[in-house]
Tab-separated table of C-alpha atoms in Angstrom:
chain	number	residue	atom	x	y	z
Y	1	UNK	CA	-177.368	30.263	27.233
Y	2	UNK	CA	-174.064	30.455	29.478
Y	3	UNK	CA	-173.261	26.899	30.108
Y	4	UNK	CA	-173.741	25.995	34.085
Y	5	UNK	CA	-170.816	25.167	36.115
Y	6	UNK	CA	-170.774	23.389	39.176
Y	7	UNK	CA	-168.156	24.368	41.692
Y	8	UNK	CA	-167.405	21.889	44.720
Y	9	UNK	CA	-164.583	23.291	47.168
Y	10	UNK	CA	-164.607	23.869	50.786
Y	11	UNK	CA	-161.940	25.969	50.622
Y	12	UNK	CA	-163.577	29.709	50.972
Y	13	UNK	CA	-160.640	31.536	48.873
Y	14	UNK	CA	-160.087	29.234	46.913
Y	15	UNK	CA	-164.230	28.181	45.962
Y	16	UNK	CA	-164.945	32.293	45.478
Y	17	UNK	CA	-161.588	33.127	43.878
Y	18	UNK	CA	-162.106	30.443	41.096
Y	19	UNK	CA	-165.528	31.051	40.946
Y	20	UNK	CA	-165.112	34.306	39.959
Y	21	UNK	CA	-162.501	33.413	37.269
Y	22	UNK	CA	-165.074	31.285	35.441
Y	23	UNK	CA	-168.185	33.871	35.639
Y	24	UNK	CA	-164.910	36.155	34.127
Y	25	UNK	CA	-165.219	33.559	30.888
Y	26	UNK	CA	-168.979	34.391	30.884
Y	27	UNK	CA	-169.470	30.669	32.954
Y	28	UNK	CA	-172.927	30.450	34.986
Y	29	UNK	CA	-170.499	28.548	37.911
Y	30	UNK	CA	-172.947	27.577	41.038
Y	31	UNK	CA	-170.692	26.939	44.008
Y	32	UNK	CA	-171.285	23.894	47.249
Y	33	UNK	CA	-168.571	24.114	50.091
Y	34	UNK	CA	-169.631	19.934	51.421
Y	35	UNK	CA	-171.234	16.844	49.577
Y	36	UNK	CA	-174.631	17.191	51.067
Y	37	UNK	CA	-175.545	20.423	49.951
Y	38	UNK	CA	-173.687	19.511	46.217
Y	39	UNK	CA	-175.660	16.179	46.018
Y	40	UNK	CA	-178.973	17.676	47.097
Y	41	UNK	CA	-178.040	20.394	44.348
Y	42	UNK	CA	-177.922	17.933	42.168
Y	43	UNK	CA	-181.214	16.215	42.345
Y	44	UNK	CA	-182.425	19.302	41.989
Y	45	UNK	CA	-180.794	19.900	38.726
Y	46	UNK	CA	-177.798	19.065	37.353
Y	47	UNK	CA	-175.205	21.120	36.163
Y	48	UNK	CA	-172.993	21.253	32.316
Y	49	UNK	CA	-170.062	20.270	34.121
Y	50	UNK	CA	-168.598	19.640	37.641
Y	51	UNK	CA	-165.904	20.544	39.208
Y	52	UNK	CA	-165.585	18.904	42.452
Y	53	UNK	CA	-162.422	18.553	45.456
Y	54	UNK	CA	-161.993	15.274	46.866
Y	55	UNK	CA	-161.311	16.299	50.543
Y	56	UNK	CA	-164.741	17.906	51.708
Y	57	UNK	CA	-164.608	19.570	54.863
Y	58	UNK	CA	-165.255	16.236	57.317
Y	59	UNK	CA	-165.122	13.506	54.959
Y	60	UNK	CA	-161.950	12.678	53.547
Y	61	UNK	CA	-162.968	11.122	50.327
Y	62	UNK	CA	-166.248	13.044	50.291
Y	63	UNK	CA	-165.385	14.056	46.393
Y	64	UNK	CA	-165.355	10.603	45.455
Y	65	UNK	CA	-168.559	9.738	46.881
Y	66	UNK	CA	-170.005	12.578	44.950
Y	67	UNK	CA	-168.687	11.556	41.642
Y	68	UNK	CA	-170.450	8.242	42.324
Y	69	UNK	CA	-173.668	9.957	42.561
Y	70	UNK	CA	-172.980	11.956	39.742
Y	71	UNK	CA	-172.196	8.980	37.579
Y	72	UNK	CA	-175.282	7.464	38.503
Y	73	UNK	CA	-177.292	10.375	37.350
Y	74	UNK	CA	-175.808	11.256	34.308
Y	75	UNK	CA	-173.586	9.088	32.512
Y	76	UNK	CA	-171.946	11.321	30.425
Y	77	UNK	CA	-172.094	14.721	32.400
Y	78	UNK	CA	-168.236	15.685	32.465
Y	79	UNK	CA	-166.770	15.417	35.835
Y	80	UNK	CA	-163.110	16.852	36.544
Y	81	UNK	CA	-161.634	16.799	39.957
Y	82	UNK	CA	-159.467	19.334	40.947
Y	83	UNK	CA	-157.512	18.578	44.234
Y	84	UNK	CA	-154.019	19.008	46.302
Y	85	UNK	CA	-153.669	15.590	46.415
Y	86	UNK	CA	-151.030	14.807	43.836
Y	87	UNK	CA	-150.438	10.926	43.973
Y	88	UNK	CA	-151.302	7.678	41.823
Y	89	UNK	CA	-153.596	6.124	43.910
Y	90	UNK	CA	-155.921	9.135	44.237
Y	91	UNK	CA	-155.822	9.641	40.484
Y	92	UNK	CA	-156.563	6.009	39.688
Y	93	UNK	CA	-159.382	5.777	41.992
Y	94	UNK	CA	-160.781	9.250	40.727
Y	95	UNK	CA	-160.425	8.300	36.928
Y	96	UNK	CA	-162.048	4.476	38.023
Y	97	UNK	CA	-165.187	6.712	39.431
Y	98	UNK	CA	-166.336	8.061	35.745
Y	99	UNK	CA	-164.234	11.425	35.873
Y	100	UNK	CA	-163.080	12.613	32.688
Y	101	UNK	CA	-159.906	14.202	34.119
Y	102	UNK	CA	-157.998	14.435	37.540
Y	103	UNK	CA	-156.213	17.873	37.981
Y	104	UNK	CA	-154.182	19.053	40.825
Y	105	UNK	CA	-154.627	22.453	42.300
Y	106	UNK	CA	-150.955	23.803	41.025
Y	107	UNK	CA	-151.987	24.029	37.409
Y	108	UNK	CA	-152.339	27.587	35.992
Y	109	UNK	CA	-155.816	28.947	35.726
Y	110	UNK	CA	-155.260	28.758	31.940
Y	111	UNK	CA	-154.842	25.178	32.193
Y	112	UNK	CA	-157.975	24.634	33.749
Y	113	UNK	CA	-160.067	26.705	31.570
Y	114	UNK	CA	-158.735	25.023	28.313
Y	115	UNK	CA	-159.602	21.902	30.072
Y	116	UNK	CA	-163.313	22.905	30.620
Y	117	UNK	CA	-163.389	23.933	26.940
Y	118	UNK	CA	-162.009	20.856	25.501
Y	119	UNK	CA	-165.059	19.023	27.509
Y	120	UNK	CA	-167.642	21.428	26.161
Y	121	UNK	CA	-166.603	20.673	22.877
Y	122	UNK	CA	-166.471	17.159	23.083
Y	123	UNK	CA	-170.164	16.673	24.695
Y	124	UNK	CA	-171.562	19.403	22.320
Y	125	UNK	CA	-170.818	17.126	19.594
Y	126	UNK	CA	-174.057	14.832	21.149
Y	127	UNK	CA	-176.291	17.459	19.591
Y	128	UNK	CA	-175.074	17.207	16.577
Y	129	UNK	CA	-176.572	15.067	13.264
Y	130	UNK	CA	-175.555	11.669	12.495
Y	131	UNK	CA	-173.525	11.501	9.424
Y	132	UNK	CA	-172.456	8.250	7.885
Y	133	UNK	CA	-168.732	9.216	7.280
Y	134	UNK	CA	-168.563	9.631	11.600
Y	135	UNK	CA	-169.249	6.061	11.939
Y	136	UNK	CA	-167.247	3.523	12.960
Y	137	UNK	CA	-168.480	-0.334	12.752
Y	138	UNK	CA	-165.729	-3.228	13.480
Y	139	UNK	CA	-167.564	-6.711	13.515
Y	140	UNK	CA	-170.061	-5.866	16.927
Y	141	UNK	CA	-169.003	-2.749	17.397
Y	142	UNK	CA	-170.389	0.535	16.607
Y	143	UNK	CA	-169.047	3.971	17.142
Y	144	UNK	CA	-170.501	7.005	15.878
Y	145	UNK	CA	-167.992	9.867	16.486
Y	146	UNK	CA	-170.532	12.699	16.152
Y	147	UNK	CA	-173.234	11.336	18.682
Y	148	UNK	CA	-170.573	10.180	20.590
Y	149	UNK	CA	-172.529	6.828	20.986
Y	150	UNK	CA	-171.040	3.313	21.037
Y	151	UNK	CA	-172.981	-0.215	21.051
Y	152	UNK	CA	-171.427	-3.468	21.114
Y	153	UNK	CA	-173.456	-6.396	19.420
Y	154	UNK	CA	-176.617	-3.590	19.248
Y	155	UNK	CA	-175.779	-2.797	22.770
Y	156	UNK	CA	-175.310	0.524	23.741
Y	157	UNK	CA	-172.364	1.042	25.996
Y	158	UNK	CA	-172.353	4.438	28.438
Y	159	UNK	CA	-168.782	5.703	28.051
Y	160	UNK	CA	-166.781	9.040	29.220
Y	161	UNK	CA	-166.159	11.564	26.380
Y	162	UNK	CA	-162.801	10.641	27.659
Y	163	UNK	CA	-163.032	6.828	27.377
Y	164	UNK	CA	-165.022	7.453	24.212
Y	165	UNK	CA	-162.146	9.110	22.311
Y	166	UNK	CA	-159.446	6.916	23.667
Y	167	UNK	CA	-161.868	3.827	22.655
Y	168	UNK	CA	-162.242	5.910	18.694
Y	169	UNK	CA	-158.510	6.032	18.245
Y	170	UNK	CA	-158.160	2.222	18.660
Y	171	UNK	CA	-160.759	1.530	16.677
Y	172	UNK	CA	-160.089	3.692	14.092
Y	173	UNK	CA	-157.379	1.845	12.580
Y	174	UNK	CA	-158.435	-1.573	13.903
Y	175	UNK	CA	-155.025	-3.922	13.919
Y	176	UNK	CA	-153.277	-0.936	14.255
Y	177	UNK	CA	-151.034	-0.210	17.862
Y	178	UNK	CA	-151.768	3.199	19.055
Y	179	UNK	CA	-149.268	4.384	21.674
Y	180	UNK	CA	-150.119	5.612	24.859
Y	181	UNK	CA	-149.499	9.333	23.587
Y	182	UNK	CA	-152.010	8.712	20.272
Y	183	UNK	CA	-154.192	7.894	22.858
Y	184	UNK	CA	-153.494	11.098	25.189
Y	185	UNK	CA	-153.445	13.004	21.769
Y	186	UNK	CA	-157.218	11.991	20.854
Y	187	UNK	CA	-158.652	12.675	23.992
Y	188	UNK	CA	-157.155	15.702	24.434
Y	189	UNK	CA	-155.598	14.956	28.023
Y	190	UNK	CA	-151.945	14.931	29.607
Y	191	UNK	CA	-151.250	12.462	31.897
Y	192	UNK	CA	-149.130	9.337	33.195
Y	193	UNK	CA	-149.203	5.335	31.898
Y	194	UNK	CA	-150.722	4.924	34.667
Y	195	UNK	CA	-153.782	7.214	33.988
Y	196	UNK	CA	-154.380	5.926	30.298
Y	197	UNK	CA	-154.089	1.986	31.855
Y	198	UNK	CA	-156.785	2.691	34.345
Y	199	UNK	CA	-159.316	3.591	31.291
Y	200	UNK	CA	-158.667	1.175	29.344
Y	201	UNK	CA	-159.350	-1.454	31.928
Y	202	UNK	CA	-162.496	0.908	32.285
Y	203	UNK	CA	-163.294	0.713	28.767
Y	204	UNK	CA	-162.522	-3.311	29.199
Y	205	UNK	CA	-164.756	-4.020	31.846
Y	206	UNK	CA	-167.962	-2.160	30.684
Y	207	UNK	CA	-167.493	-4.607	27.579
Y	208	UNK	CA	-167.315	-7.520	29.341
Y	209	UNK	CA	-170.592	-5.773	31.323
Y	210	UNK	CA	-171.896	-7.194	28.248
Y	211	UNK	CA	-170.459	-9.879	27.010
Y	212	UNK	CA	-168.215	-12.254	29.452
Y	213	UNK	CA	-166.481	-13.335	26.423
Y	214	UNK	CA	-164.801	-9.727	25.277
Y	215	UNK	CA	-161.515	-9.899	24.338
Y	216	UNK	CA	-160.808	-7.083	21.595
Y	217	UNK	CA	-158.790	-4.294	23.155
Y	218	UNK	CA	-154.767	-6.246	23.066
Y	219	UNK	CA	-152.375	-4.340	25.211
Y	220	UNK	CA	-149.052	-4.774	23.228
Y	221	UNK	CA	-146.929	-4.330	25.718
Y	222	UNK	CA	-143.978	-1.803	25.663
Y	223	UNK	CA	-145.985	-0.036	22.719
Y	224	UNK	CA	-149.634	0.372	23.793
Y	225	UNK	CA	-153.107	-0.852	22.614
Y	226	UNK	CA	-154.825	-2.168	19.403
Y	227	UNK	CA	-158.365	-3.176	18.078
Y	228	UNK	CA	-158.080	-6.701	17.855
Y	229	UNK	CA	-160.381	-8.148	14.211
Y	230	UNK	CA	-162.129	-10.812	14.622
Y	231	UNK	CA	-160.311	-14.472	13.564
């Protein structure tokens, strides 16, 4: 079965001329031009992956709002946003949301579609068995690579496949620094130091969701991030 796109751009050209690029790659793509119609799409059933614009034809930030509701239907459904506007600010914000990546509308089409593959692969892996050797257990925390699960002190945490994988490679090696591109390398994305900060303080903070006393991803600064043992 083709897997089932969502498509949210208010853009005419550019929603049918995309649209029809993904069918070409044998994509079921399902297309909304404002929030409304997306989010009452939605509840209706939801799609493999989204694609949504953050500017929606009245509402500003109407992309953003929709991620929200996305995120609070499915936790792991993977989100990208693909928008003109190219700054910090929007991409920290977007990434804070639950997306798994930010793009910006100058990237080639090839970009995009290797993109939405490297997602597909990553959440297939939830169907997957569980096999002993893709486990991961430091002290309280459990990571099971295949499953793409994590629980902390038998606690399971919801992550991105994106926070997921950065999470893996720190945990990995546990003591070990990764840098900031080790990080970008294992989750398969390209972006700034901004970018990889803002998950990791998303990764921090759905910890300390849990427990107020979470201290085990160190930033080491001017090299990047380790998976701090127990004392």
């Amino acid at each position: 079965m083709s897997k089932r796109i969502a498509l949210v751009e208010d853009e005419p050209d550019i929603r049918e001329n995309y649209a029809a690029a993904l069918k070409k790659q044998g994509y079921d793509v399902i297309t909304y031009a404002n929030r409304a119609s997306a989010e009452a799409g939605f509840n209706q059933r939801l799609p493999d992956l989204a694609i949504i614009d953050i500017g929606l034809q009245d509402e500003i930030d109407g992309g953003f709002a929709l991620c929200q509701q996305l995120r609070s239907l499915s936790k792991t459904l993977p989100i990208i946003f693909f928008t003109a506007r190219d700054n910090d600010y929007d991409t920290i914000c977007g990434l804070r949301m639950g997306a798994d990546d930010y793009l910006t509308k100058d990237i080639s089409l090839p970009h995009l579609l290797a993109r939405i593959a490297a997602l597909f692969r990553r959440t297939e892996l939830l169907n997957q068995p569980q096999l002993q050797s893709d486990l991961i257990q430091c002290g309280d925390l459990l990571m099971d690579s295949n499953r793409m699960t994590v629980s902390w002190q038998n606690q399971p945490i919801e992550l991105t496949v994106t926070e997921f994988w950065m999470l893996h490679a720190i945990a990995k090696f546990a003591g070990h620094v990764k840098s900031r591109q080790q990080l970008m390398d294992e989750s398969r994305m390209v972006v700034d130091d901004t970018t990889i900060t803002s998950h990791i303080k998303r990764i921090r903070k759905k910890f300390v969701q849990l427990d107020d006393g979470f201290d085990r991803i160190e930033t080491v600064y001017g090299m990047g991030y380790r998976w701090k043992n127990s004392a």
